[in-house]
Structure formats: structure tokens, C-alpha cells
Amino acid sequence: FQPIVNNGTQKVEKYESLVRLITEDGQLLTPAYFLETAKKGRYYTKITKIVLDDSFAALYRIPHASISINLSMHDIEREEVTRYILNLLNQHREEAHRIIFELLESEEIKDFLRIKKFIHAIKAQGVKIAIDDFGTGYSNFERLLSYEPDILKIDGSIIKNIQNNKLN
């Protein structure tokens, strides 16, 4: 879990749940090294469930902060995963309001209606929706509005040189 600190108060406001693979020699690998391979095999859903289980369990170890969890459109389009999430939200109903699902967009979205229904169902339980890395890749305002996000995480590449950008 990576703490997210408020620059003004210097207090941890939330934790971002991150998945890493630890090699036999102790090296930490980011998802870029293994998730695409995992998606082709049977391990991707297992990894997703482990991250979800660990994140929901952490709600009780960090009583006042939120936890954000990345979800891909691939996750949401898999009924096994969405049923698992809805079951976890039901089991942890009292703490569900501290969960933030960060949606990772891709051009491979097959069923927009399914995604919108899932978002509606989890928001009804107090969960917040964030769009992660908005402005890169496949994001567009029409899709953004249809997800009704609570949080928009603008990619750093868009604002990196905003102070010196003469187009502003």
C-alpha cells in the first residue's frame, strides 16, 4: 500500500493498493512485467482477487483512511470478478464508503452498458469512482461523463510543464 499524503495537512488521506511480484532474488516487479502474461493465463483473476481481499482486510488496520484499488475494464467485464466485488462490498458494508475504485481505461471495452451498470451498483453502496491517468491513451470526455466519476486523476504528462506552457 502506498500512502497518499495531503500536502497541506501532511496527513495520510488514503492508501493506494498496488500489486507487485517479488522474484526469488527479492526484486520487485511492477505490473508492466507480468499482468499481460497473467491475462493470457488463469492467474489474472487470482491476482485481482488477492488484491481485493488484501485491500478490504486493510480497511480494519487503517481505520480512517480510504483505500483505492485499480480496476481495469477487463476486470469489470468479467462477471466472476464483479460478483466477487459486490460480495466483498456486502460483507464489508459498514466500510464500503472508504473504497475508491480507480478505473483504468483501454480501447478494448466490449460492453459499456455492463460497465455503467457495475459503476451504478457500487456507487449505490457508497464506493467512489476515480478515472486514473485521465488524458493518456483512450480517455474522452463523453466516456468520462458516462462513468460519473467522483475523482479525476489527471496524468502528470499533461500538467508537467503547465507553468511554462505558452498556450495557456
Short mmCIF file of C-alpha atoms in Angstrom, two decimals:
data_model
loop_
_atom_site.label_atom_id
_atom_site.label_comp_id
_atom_site.label_asym_id
_atom_site.label_seq_id
_atom_site.Cartn_x
_atom_site.Cartn_y
_atom_site.Cartn_z
CA PHE A 1 0.00 0.00 0.00
CA GLN A 2 1.31 3.41 -0.98
CA PRO A 3 0.25 6.27 1.31
CA ILE A 4 -1.19 9.35 -0.36
CA VAL A 5 -0.37 12.40 1.76
CA ASN A 6 -2.26 15.70 1.75
CA ASN A 7 0.38 18.38 1.05
CA GLY A 8 -1.45 20.92 3.21
CA THR A 9 -2.01 18.84 6.33
CA GLN A 10 0.83 16.35 5.86
CA LYS A 11 -1.61 13.59 6.89
CA VAL A 12 -2.26 10.36 5.03
CA GLU A 13 -5.66 10.67 3.38
CA LYS A 14 -5.73 7.37 1.58
CA TYR A 15 -3.68 4.41 0.55
CA GLU A 16 -3.36 3.11 -2.97
CA SER A 17 -3.39 -0.65 -3.22
CA LEU A 18 -0.59 -1.75 -5.54
CA VAL A 19 0.21 -5.16 -6.95
CA ARG A 20 3.84 -6.22 -7.17
CA LEU A 21 5.54 -9.52 -7.92
CA ILE A 22 8.56 -10.43 -5.83
CA THR A 23 11.11 -12.58 -7.62
CA GLU A 24 13.11 -15.32 -5.91
CA ASP A 25 16.05 -12.92 -5.56
CA GLY A 26 13.84 -10.26 -3.90
CA GLN A 27 13.38 -7.93 -6.87
CA LEU A 28 10.03 -6.08 -7.01
CA LEU A 29 8.35 -6.16 -10.40
CA THR A 30 5.62 -3.74 -11.40
CA PRO A 31 2.52 -4.96 -13.27
CA ALA A 32 4.10 -3.93 -16.58
CA TYR A 33 6.31 -7.01 -16.25
CA PHE A 34 3.64 -9.63 -15.59
CA LEU A 35 -0.01 -8.57 -15.93
CA GLU A 36 -0.34 -9.02 -19.69
CA THR A 37 1.04 -12.53 -19.39
CA ALA A 38 -1.28 -13.19 -16.43
CA LYS A 39 -4.28 -12.05 -18.52
CA LYS A 40 -3.49 -14.73 -21.10
CA GLY A 41 -3.43 -17.44 -18.47
CA ARG A 42 -5.56 -18.30 -15.48
CA TYR A 43 -3.67 -16.13 -12.99
CA TYR A 44 -5.09 -12.70 -13.72
CA THR A 45 -8.38 -13.22 -11.87
CA LYS A 46 -6.50 -14.82 -8.96
CA ILE A 47 -4.23 -11.77 -8.72
CA THR A 48 -7.25 -9.45 -8.82
CA LYS A 49 -8.97 -11.37 -6.03
CA ILE A 50 -5.84 -11.31 -3.85
CA VAL A 51 -5.56 -7.52 -4.28
CA LEU A 52 -9.25 -7.11 -3.45
CA ASP A 53 -9.06 -9.36 -0.38
CA ASP A 54 -5.94 -7.61 0.94
CA SER A 55 -7.46 -4.17 0.33
CA PHE A 56 -10.72 -4.90 2.11
CA ALA A 57 -8.85 -6.51 5.04
CA ALA A 58 -6.67 -3.39 5.29
CA LEU A 59 -9.74 -1.24 5.95
CA TYR A 60 -9.69 -2.54 9.52
CA ARG A 61 -5.96 -1.89 10.04
CA ILE A 62 -6.17 1.73 8.85
CA PRO A 63 -9.43 2.92 10.36
CA HIS A 64 -9.80 6.46 8.97
CA ALA A 65 -8.19 6.50 5.53
CA SER A 66 -9.65 5.41 2.22
CA ILE A 67 -8.15 2.70 0.04
CA SER A 68 -8.06 3.00 -3.72
CA ILE A 69 -7.93 -0.11 -5.89
CA ASN A 70 -7.20 -0.16 -9.60
CA LEU A 71 -9.76 -1.94 -11.76
CA SER A 72 -9.37 -2.50 -15.45
CA MET A 73 -12.27 -2.67 -17.86
CA HIS A 74 -11.22 -6.30 -18.32
CA ASP A 75 -11.96 -6.84 -14.60
CA ILE A 76 -15.38 -5.23 -14.82
CA GLU A 77 -16.35 -7.17 -17.93
CA ARG A 78 -15.69 -10.48 -16.12
CA GLU A 79 -18.80 -11.49 -14.21
CA GLU A 80 -16.74 -13.61 -11.81
CA VAL A 81 -14.82 -10.50 -10.72
CA THR A 82 -17.82 -8.18 -10.44
CA ARG A 83 -19.75 -10.77 -8.39
CA TYR A 84 -16.70 -11.09 -6.13
CA ILE A 85 -16.51 -7.32 -5.66
CA LEU A 86 -20.22 -6.99 -4.92
CA ASN A 87 -19.93 -9.82 -2.38
CA LEU A 88 -16.98 -8.09 -0.67
CA LEU A 89 -18.90 -4.82 -0.56
CA ASN A 90 -21.83 -6.61 1.03
CA GLN A 91 -19.57 -8.31 3.60
CA HIS A 92 -17.88 -5.00 4.46
CA ARG A 93 -20.95 -2.79 4.10
CA GLU A 94 -20.00 -0.52 7.03
CA GLU A 95 -16.62 0.32 5.47
CA ALA A 96 -17.55 0.33 1.77
CA HIS A 97 -17.69 4.15 1.73
CA ARG A 98 -13.88 4.17 2.18
CA ILE A 99 -13.25 2.23 -1.04
CA ILE A 100 -12.29 4.06 -4.24
CA PHE A 101 -12.11 2.09 -7.46
CA GLU A 102 -9.71 3.68 -9.94
CA LEU A 103 -10.79 2.77 -13.44
CA LEU A 104 -8.06 2.04 -15.93
CA GLU A 105 -9.36 2.72 -19.40
CA SER A 106 -8.49 0.84 -22.53
CA GLU A 107 -9.73 0.75 -26.09
CA GLU A 108 -10.72 -2.89 -25.64
CA ILE A 109 -14.03 -2.12 -23.92
CA LYS A 110 -16.63 -4.52 -25.24
CA ASP A 111 -19.69 -3.72 -23.13
CA PHE A 112 -20.17 -0.09 -22.00
CA LEU A 113 -23.61 -0.87 -20.58
CA ARG A 114 -22.19 -3.59 -18.31
CA ILE A 115 -19.52 -1.18 -17.03
CA LYS A 116 -22.07 1.57 -16.38
CA LYS A 117 -24.37 -0.87 -14.51
CA PHE A 118 -21.46 -2.04 -12.36
CA ILE A 119 -20.45 1.55 -11.54
CA HIS A 120 -24.04 2.40 -10.64
CA ALA A 121 -24.30 -0.67 -8.37
CA ILE A 122 -21.11 0.05 -6.43
CA LYS A 123 -21.75 3.78 -6.13
CA ALA A 124 -25.10 2.91 -4.55
CA GLN A 125 -23.06 1.25 -1.78
CA GLY A 126 -21.00 4.38 -1.11
CA VAL A 127 -17.97 3.48 -3.21
CA LYS A 128 -16.25 6.30 -5.08
CA ILE A 129 -15.09 6.08 -8.69
CA ALA A 130 -11.88 7.64 -9.97
CA ILE A 131 -10.64 7.81 -13.52
CA ASP A 132 -6.93 7.01 -13.39
CA ASP A 133 -4.40 8.76 -15.66
CA PHE A 134 -7.02 10.81 -17.47
CA GLY A 135 -5.61 12.41 -20.59
CA THR A 136 -3.49 9.49 -21.73
CA GLY A 137 -4.45 6.81 -24.15
CA TYR A 138 -8.14 6.33 -24.63
CA SER A 139 -9.85 8.84 -22.35
CA ASN A 140 -12.50 11.14 -23.75
CA PHE A 141 -14.97 13.49 -22.10
CA GLU A 142 -18.09 11.68 -23.33
CA ARG A 143 -16.96 8.41 -21.77
CA LEU A 144 -15.80 10.23 -18.65
CA LEU A 145 -19.21 11.80 -18.11
CA SER A 146 -20.98 8.48 -18.62
CA TYR A 147 -18.96 6.94 -15.75
CA GLU A 148 -20.00 9.77 -13.39
CA PRO A 149 -16.63 9.77 -11.59
CA ASP A 150 -16.09 11.27 -8.15
CA ILE A 151 -12.37 11.80 -8.76
CA LEU A 152 -10.38 12.63 -11.87
CA LYS A 153 -6.68 11.82 -11.69
CA ILE A 154 -5.04 13.85 -14.43
CA ASP A 155 -1.93 12.29 -15.86
CA GLY A 156 1.28 14.10 -14.90
CA SER A 157 2.37 14.42 -18.53
CA ILE A 158 -0.49 16.88 -19.11
CA ILE A 159 0.40 19.25 -16.28
CA LYS A 160 4.15 18.70 -16.05
CA ASN A 161 5.03 21.95 -17.84
CA ILE A 162 1.82 23.88 -17.24
CA GLN A 163 3.61 26.78 -15.58
CA ASN A 164 5.88 27.32 -18.60
CA ASN A 165 3.36 26.42 -21.32
CA LYS A 166 2.78 29.47 -23.53
CA LEU A 167 -0.52 28.04 -24.85
CA ASN A 168 -2.32 28.73 -21.52
#
